[in-house]
Short mmCIF file of C-alpha atoms and ligand atoms in Angstrom, two decimals:
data_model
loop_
_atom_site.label_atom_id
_atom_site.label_comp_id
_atom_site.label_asym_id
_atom_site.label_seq_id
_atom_site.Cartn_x
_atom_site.Cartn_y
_atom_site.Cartn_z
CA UNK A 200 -21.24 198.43 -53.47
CA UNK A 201 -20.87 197.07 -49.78
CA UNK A 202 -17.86 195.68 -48.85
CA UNK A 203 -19.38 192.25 -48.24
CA UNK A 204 -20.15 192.01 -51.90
CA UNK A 205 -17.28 193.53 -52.82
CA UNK A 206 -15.05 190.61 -51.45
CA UNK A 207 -17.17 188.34 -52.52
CA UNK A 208 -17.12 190.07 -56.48
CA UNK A 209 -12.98 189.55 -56.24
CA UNK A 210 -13.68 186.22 -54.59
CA UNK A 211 -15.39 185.43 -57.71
CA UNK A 212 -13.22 186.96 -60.29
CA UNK A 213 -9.78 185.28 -58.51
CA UNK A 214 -11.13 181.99 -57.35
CA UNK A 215 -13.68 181.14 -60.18
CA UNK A 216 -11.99 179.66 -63.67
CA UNK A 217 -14.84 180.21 -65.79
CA UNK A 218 -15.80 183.16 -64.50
CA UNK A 219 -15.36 186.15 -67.11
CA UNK A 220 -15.50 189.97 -67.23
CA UNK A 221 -16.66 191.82 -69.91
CA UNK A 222 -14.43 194.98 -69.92
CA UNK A 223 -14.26 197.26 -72.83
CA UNK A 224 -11.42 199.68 -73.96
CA UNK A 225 -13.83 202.44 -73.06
CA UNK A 226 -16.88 203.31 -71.80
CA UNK A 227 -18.35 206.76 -72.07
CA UNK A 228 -18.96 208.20 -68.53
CA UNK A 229 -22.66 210.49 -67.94
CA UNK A 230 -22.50 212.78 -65.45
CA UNK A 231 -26.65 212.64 -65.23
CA UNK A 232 -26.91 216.43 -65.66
CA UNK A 233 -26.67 215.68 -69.64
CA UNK A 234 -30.16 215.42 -70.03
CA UNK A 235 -31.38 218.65 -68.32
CA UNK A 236 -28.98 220.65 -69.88
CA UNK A 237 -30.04 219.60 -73.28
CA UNK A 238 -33.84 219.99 -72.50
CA UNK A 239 -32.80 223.70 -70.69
CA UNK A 240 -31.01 224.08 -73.85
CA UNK A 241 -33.94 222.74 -76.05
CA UNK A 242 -36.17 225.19 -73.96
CA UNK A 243 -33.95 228.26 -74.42
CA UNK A 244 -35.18 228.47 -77.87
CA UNK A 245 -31.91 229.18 -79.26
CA UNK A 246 -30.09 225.45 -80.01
CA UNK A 247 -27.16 226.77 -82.77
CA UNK A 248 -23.88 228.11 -81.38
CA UNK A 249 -22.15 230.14 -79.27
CA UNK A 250 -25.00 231.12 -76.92
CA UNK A 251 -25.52 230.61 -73.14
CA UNK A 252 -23.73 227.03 -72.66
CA UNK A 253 -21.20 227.88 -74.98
CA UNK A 254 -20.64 230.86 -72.94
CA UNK A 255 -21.04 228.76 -69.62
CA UNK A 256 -18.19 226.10 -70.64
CA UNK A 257 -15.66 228.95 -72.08
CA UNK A 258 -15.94 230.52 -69.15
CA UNK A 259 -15.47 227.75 -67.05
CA UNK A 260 -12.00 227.43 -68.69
CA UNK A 261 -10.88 230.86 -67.95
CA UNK A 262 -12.04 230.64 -64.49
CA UNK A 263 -10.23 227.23 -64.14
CA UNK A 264 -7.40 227.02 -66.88
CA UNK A 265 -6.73 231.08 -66.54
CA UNK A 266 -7.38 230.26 -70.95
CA UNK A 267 -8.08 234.10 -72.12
CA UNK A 268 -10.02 233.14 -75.46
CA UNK A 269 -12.00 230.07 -76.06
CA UNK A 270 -13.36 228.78 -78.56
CA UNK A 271 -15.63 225.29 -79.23
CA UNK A 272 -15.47 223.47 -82.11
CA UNK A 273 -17.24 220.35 -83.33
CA UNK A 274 -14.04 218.34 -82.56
CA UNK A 275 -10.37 218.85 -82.13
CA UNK A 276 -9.74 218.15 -86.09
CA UNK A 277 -11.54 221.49 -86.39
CA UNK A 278 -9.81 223.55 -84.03
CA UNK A 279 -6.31 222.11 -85.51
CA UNK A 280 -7.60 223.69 -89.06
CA UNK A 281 -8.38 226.78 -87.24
CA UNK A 282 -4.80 227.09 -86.17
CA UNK A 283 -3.61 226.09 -89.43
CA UNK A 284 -5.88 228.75 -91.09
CA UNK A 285 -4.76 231.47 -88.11
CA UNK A 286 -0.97 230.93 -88.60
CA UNK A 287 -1.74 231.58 -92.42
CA UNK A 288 -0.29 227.92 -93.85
CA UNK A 289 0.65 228.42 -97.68
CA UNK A 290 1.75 225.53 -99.77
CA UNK A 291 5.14 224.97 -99.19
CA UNK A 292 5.61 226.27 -96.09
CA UNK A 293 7.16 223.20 -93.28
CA UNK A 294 5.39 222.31 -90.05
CA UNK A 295 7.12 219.68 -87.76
CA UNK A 296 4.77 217.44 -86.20
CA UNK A 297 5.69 214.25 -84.15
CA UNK A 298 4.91 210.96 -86.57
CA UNK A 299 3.87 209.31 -83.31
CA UNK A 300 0.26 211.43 -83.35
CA UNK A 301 -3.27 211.27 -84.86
CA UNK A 302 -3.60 211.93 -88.56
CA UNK A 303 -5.63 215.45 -87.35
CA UNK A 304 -2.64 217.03 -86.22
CA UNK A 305 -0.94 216.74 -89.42
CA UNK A 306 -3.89 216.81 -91.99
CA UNK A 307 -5.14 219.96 -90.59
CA UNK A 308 -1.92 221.20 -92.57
CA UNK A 309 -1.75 219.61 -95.09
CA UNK A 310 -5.08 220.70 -96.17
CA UNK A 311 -3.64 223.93 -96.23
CA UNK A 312 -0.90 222.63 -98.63
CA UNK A 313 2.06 222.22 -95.76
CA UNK A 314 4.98 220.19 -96.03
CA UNK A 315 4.89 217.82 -92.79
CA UNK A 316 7.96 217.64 -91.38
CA UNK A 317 7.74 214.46 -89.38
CA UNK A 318 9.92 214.41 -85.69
CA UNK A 319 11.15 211.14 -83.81
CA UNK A 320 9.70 210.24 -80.24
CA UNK A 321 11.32 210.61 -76.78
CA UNK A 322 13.32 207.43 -75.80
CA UNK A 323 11.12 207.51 -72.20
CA UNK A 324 7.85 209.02 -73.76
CA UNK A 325 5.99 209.17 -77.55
CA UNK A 326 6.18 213.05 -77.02
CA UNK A 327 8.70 215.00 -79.55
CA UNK A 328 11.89 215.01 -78.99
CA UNK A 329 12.71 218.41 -78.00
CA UNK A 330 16.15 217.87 -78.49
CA UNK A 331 16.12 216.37 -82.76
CA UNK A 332 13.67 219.42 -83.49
CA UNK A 333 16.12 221.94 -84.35
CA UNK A 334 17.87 220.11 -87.01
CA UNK A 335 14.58 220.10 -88.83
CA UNK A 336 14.25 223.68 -88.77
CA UNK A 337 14.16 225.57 -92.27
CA UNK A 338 13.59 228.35 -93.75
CA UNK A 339 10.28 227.24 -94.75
CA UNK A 340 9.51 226.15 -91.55
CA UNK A 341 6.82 228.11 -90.18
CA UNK A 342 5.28 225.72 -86.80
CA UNK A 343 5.92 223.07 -84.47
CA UNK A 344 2.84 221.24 -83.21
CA UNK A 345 3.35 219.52 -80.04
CA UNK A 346 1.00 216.35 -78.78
CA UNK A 347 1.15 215.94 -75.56
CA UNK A 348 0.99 212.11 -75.09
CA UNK A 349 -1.87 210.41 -72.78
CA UNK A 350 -1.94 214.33 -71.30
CA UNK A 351 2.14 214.06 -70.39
CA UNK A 352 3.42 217.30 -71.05
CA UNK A 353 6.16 217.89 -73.90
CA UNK A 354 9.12 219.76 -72.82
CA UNK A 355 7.39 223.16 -73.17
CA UNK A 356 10.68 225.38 -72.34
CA UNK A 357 13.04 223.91 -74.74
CA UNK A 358 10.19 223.99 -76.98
CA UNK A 359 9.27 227.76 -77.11
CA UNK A 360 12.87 228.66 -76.72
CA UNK A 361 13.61 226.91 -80.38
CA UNK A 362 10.53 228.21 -81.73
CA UNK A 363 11.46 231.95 -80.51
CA UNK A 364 14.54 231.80 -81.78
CA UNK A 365 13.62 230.66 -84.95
CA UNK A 366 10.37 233.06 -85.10
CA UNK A 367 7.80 229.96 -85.01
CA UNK A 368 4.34 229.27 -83.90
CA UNK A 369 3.97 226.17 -81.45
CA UNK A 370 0.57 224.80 -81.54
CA UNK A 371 -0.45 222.72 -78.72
CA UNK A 372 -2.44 220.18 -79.57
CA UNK A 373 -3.14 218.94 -76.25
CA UNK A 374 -6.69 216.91 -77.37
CA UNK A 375 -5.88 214.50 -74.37
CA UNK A 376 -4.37 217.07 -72.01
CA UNK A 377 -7.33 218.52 -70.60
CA UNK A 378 -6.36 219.33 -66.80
CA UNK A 379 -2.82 218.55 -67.02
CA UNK A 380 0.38 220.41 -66.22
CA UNK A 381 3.90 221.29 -67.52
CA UNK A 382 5.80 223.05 -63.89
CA UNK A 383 2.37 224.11 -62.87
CA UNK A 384 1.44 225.47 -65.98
CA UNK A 385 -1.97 223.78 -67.48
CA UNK A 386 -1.34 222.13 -70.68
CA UNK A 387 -2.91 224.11 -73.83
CA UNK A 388 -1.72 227.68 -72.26
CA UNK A 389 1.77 227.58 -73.35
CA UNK A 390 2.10 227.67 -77.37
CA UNK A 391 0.33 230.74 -79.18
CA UNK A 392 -2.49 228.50 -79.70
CA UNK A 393 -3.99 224.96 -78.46
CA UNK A 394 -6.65 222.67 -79.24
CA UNK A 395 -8.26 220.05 -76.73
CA UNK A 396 -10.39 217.01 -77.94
CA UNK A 397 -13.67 216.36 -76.12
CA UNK A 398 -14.52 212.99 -77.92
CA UNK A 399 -15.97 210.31 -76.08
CA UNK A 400 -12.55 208.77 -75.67
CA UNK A 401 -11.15 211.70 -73.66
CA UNK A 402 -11.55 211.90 -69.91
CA UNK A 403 -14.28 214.95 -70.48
CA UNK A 404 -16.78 214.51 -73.64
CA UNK A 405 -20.11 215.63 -75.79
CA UNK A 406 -19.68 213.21 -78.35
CA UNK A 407 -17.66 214.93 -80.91
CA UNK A 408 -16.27 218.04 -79.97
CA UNK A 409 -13.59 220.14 -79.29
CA UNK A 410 -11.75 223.43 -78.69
CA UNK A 411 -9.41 225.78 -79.75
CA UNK A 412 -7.50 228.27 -77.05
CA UNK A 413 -5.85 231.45 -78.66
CA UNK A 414 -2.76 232.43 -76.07
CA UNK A 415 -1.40 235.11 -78.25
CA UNK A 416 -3.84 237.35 -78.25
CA UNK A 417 -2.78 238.94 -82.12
CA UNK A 418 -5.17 235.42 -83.16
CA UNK A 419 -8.02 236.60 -81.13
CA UNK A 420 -10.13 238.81 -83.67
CA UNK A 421 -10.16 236.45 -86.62
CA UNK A 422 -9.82 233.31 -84.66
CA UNK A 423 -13.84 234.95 -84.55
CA UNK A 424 -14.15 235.05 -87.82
CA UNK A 425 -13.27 231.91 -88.83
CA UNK A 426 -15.12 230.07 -86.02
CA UNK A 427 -17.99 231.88 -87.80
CA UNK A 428 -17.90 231.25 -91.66
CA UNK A 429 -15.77 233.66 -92.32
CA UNK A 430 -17.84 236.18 -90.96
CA UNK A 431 -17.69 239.33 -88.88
CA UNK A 432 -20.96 237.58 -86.74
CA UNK A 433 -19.56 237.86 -83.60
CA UNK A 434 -18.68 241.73 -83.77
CA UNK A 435 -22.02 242.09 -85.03
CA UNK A 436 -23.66 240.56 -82.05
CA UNK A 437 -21.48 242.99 -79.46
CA UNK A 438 -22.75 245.48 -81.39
CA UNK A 439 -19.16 246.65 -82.77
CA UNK A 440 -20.20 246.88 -86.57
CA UNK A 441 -23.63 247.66 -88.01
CA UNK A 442 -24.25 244.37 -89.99
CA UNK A 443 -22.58 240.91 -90.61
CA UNK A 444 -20.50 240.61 -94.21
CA UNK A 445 -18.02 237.50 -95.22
CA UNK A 446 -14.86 239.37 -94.62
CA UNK A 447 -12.23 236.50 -94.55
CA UNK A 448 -12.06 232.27 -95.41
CA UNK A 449 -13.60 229.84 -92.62
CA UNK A 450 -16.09 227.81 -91.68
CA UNK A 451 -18.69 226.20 -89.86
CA UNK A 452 -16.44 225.38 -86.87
CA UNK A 453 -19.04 226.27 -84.03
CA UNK A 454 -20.76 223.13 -82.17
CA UNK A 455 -24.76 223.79 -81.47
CA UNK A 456 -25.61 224.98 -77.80
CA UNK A 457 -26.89 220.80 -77.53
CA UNK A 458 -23.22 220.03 -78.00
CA UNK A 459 -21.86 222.62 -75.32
CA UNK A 460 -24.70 221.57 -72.75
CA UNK A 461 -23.02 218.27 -72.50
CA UNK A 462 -20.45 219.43 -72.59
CA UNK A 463 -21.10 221.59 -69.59
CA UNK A 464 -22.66 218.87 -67.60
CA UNK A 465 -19.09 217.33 -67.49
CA UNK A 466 -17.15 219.88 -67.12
CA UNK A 467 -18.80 220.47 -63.33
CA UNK A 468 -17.73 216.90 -62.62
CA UNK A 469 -14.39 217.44 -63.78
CA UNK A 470 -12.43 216.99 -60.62
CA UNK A 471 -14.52 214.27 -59.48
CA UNK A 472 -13.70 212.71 -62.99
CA UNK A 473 -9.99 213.29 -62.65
CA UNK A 474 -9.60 211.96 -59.08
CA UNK A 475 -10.83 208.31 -60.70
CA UNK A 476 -8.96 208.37 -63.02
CA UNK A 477 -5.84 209.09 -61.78
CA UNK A 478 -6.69 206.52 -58.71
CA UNK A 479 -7.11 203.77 -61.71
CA UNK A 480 -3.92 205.06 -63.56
CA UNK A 481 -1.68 204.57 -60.21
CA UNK A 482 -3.67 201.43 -59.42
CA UNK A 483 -2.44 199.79 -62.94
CA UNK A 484 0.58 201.57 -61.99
CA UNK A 485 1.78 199.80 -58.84
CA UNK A 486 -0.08 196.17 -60.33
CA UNK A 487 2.25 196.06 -63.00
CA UNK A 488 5.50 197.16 -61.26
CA UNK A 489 6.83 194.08 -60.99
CA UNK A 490 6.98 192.87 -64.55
CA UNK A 491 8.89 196.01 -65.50
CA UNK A 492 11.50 195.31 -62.60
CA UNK A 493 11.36 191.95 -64.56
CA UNK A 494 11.61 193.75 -67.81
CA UNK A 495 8.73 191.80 -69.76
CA UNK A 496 7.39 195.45 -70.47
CA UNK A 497 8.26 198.63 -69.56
CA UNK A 498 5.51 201.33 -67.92
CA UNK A 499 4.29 205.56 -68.68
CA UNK A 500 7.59 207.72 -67.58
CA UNK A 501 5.98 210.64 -65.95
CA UNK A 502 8.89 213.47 -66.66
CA UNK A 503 9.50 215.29 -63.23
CA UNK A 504 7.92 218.90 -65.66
CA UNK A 505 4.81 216.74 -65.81
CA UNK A 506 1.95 215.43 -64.54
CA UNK A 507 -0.62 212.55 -64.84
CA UNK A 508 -3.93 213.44 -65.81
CA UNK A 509 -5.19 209.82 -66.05
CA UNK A 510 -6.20 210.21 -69.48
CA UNK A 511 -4.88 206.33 -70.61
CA UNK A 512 -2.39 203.93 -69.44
CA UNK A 513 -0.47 201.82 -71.60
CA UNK A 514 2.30 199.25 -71.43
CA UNK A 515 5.19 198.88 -73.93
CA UNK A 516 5.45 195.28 -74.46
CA UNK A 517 9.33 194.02 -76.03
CA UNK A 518 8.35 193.58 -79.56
CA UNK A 519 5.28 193.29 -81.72
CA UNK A 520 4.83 189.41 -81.84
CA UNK A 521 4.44 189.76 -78.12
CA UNK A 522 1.82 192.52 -78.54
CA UNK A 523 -0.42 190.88 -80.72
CA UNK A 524 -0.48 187.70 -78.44
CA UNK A 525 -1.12 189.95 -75.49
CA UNK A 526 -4.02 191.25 -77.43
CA UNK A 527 -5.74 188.13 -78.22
CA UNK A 528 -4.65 186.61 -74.97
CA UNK A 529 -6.75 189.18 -73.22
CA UNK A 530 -9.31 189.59 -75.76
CA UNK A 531 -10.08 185.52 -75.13
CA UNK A 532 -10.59 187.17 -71.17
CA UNK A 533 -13.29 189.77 -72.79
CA UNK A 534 -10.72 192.10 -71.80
CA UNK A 535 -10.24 194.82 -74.64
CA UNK A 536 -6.57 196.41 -74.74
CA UNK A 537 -5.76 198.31 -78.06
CA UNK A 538 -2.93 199.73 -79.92
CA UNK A 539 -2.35 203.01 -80.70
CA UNK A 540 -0.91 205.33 -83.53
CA UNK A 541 0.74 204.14 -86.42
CA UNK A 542 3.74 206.54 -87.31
CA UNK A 543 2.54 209.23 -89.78
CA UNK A 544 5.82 209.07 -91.56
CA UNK A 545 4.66 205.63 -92.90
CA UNK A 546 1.15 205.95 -93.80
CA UNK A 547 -0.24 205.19 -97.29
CA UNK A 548 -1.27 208.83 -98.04
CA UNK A 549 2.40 210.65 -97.08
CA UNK A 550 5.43 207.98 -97.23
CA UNK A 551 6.27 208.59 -100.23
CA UNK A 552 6.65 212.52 -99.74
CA UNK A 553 7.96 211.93 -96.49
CA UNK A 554 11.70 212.73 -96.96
CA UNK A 555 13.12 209.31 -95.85
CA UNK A 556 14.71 209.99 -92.26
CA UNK A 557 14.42 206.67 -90.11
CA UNK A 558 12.31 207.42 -87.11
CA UNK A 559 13.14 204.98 -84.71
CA UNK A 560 11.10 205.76 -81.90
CA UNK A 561 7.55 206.54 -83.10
CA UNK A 562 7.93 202.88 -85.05
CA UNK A 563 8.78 201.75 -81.33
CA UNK A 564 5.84 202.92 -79.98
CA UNK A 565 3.61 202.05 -82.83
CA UNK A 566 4.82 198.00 -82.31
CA UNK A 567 5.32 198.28 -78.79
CA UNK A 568 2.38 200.36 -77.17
CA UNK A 569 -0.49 198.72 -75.88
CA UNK A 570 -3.26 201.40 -73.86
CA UNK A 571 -5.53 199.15 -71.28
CA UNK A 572 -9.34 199.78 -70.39
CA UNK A 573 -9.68 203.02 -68.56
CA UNK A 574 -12.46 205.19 -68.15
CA UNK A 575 -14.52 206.50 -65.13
CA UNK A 576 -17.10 203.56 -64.44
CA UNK A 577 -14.12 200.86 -64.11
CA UNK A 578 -13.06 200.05 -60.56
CA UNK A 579 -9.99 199.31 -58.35
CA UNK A 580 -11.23 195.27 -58.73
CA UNK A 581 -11.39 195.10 -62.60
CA UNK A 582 -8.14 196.65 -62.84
CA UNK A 583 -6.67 194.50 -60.51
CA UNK A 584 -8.14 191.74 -62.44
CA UNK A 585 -6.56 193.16 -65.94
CA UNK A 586 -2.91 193.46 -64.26
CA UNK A 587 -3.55 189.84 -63.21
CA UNK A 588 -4.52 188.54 -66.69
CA UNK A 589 -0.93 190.54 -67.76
CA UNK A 590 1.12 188.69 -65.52
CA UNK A 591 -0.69 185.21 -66.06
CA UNK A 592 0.18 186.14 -69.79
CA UNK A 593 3.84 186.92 -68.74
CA UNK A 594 3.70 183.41 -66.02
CA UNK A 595 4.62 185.20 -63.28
CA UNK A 596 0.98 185.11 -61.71
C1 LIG B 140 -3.38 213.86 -80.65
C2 LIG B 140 -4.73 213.99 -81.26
N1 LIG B 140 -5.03 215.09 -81.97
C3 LIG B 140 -6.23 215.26 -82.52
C4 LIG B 140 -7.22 214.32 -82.39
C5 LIG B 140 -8.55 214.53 -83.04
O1 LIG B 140 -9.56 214.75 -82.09
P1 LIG B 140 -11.09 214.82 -82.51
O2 LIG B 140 -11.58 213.41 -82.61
O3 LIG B 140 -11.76 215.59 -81.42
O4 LIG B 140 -11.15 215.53 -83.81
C6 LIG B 140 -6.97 213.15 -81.66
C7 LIG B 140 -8.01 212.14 -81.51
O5 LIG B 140 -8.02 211.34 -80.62
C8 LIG B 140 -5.69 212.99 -81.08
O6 LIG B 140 -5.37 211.88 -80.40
#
């Protein structure tokens, strides 16, 4: 846009009472190399899994992420019952899991007849506490899955240093950490295994999708086999056994070669995607400042181990009342601001087998949070305008 109608667009927005955006929570961002790398796709001939764009976008993370063995899956969900199958989950046996997460990261267990352990918040982020997991530990306990909140790193030392002593798997599952860092360190290469989301909420997307990274390399060989059926398929194809035969459980966790084509098509724009977002994050950032040095709500803490991959912003507002008034107030702007999780610990389907510990935090940040439009197509203006509505809302505009 030229600058002149640039000004004039805020001119508008600030100066005109009537005059109304229409900004969603989130729009899905196309790269415009989608298209041709379906049709190549289409035109390869070969459209089911793991062929060349598969290939393309695993390799892409090895080259980038330094991730030894990737695997896609059709969503993050899947690759969080691939761990759960890899780590060999039996009933009965105790994974801690933050309540503060998406029902995936504990379902993916369950389904493999787990006890879920649920783990209170941070005070100054919705990641684990680090600190309240060993207390938790039994000797049924056989995992700690980590979520790395809005891409914020947990704190990954502490972390594996419980879970070594204790002879635990950490699963990562860093579906919104794509790109982001604990001391330099990408996010999903720390735990023995990780899984990223590539849904069309997350800052890189094919729709559904997802992916599961084995860091301890004793998962490699059957993670194979049970991204493939169950199956020996992929041995078969590099010509290390003479045919293909069902040899353990799995299932059809692949995505087609249409999936990993888009896929691919964003992953070349990643940095370019990243850069925006992160400009949009630290534009909300410094907007809304001064109503936490006013304490009407209180903004992301960004641990010094961490870093901001621009996946969402959010605001804690001081109680729910004040939430849900925020909501509608902006929702009457066309301005779409949603909550987020509701504490696991509570749901319908597990609180009565939850074991009745008070988790304080992840109920704080299930009344509290509030996560503002961001995605790649937004501009500098709109959020501007958004952080203006907020402080209207809070009268100090
Ligand atoms: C922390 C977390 N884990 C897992 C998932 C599931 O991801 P997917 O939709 O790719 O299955 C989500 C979804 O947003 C998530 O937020």
């Amino acid at each position: 846009m030229n600058p002149v109608n640039s000004r004039l667009k805020i001119l508008k927005m600030f100066t005109t009472s009537g005059y109304k955006m229409n900004i969603p929570f989130n729009k899905p961002y196309l790269t415009g190399k989608e298209i041709d790398y379906l049709y190549n796709a289409i035109q390869s001939g070969k459209i089911s899994g793991n062929g060349t764009y598969t290939h393309r976008c695993h390799s892409f993370f090895t080259e980038k992420y330094n991730f030894k063995n990737c695997f896609l899956t059709s969503s993050c969900t899947d690759a969080l019952e691939m761990t759960a199958i890899l780590i060999n989950t039996m009933p009965g046996d105790q994974i801690i899991i933050p309540s503060y997460t998406f029902v995936s990261t504990a379902n993916a267990f369950v389904l493999r007849g787990a006890k879920i352990i649920f783990a209170d918040s941070e005070k100054n982020t919705p990641n684990i506490d680090a600190d309240k997991i060993e207390e938790l530990i039994t000797h049924r306990t056989k995992a700690i899955v980590v979520v790395h909140y809005g891409g914020v790193a947990c704190d990954m030392d502490k972390i594996m240093k419980i879970a070594k002593n204790h002879k635990l798997f950490v699963i990562e599952d860093a579906a919104q950490s794509i790109d982001s860092y604990y001391k330099n360190r990408p996010l999903g290469s720390i735990g023995h295994l990780a899984t990223f989301s590539f849904h069309e909420t997350k800052n890189i997307i094919s729709g559904e999708g997802g992916m599961l990274v084995v860091n301890d390399r004793k998962f490699k060989r059957r993670a194979e086999i049970i991204w493939e059926k169950g199956t020996n398929r992929a041995a078969f194809y590099k010509g290390e056994v003479a045919k293909y035969s069902w040899v353990d459980i799995g299932s059809s966790f692949l995505p087609s070669e249409i999936t990993a084509a888009f896929l691919f098509a964003q992953l070349e724009n990643l940095e370019k995607i990243q850069k925006k977002r992160i400009n949009l994050w630290e534009h909300y950032y410094s907007n809304l400042k001064v109503l936490e040095e006013q304490k009407y709500i209180k903004l992301p803490y960004i641990p010094e181990y961490a870093a901001n991959n621009g996946h969402l912003f959010y605001i804690l507002c001081r109680n729910l009342k004040e939430r849900t008034m925020l909501i509608n107030y902006l929702k009457k702007q066309n301005i779409m601001a949603v909550f987020h999780y509701q504490s696991l610990h509570r749901s319908p389907f597990y609180y009565k087998k939850h074991d009745g510990r008070k988790l304080p935090l992840a109920d704080n940040y299930t009344t509290k949070l509030l996560r503002l439009p961001l995605y790649y197509q937004l501009d500098v203006e709109s959020v501007q305008y958004i952080s203006n509505r907020i402080k209207k809302f809070y009268g100090i505009y």
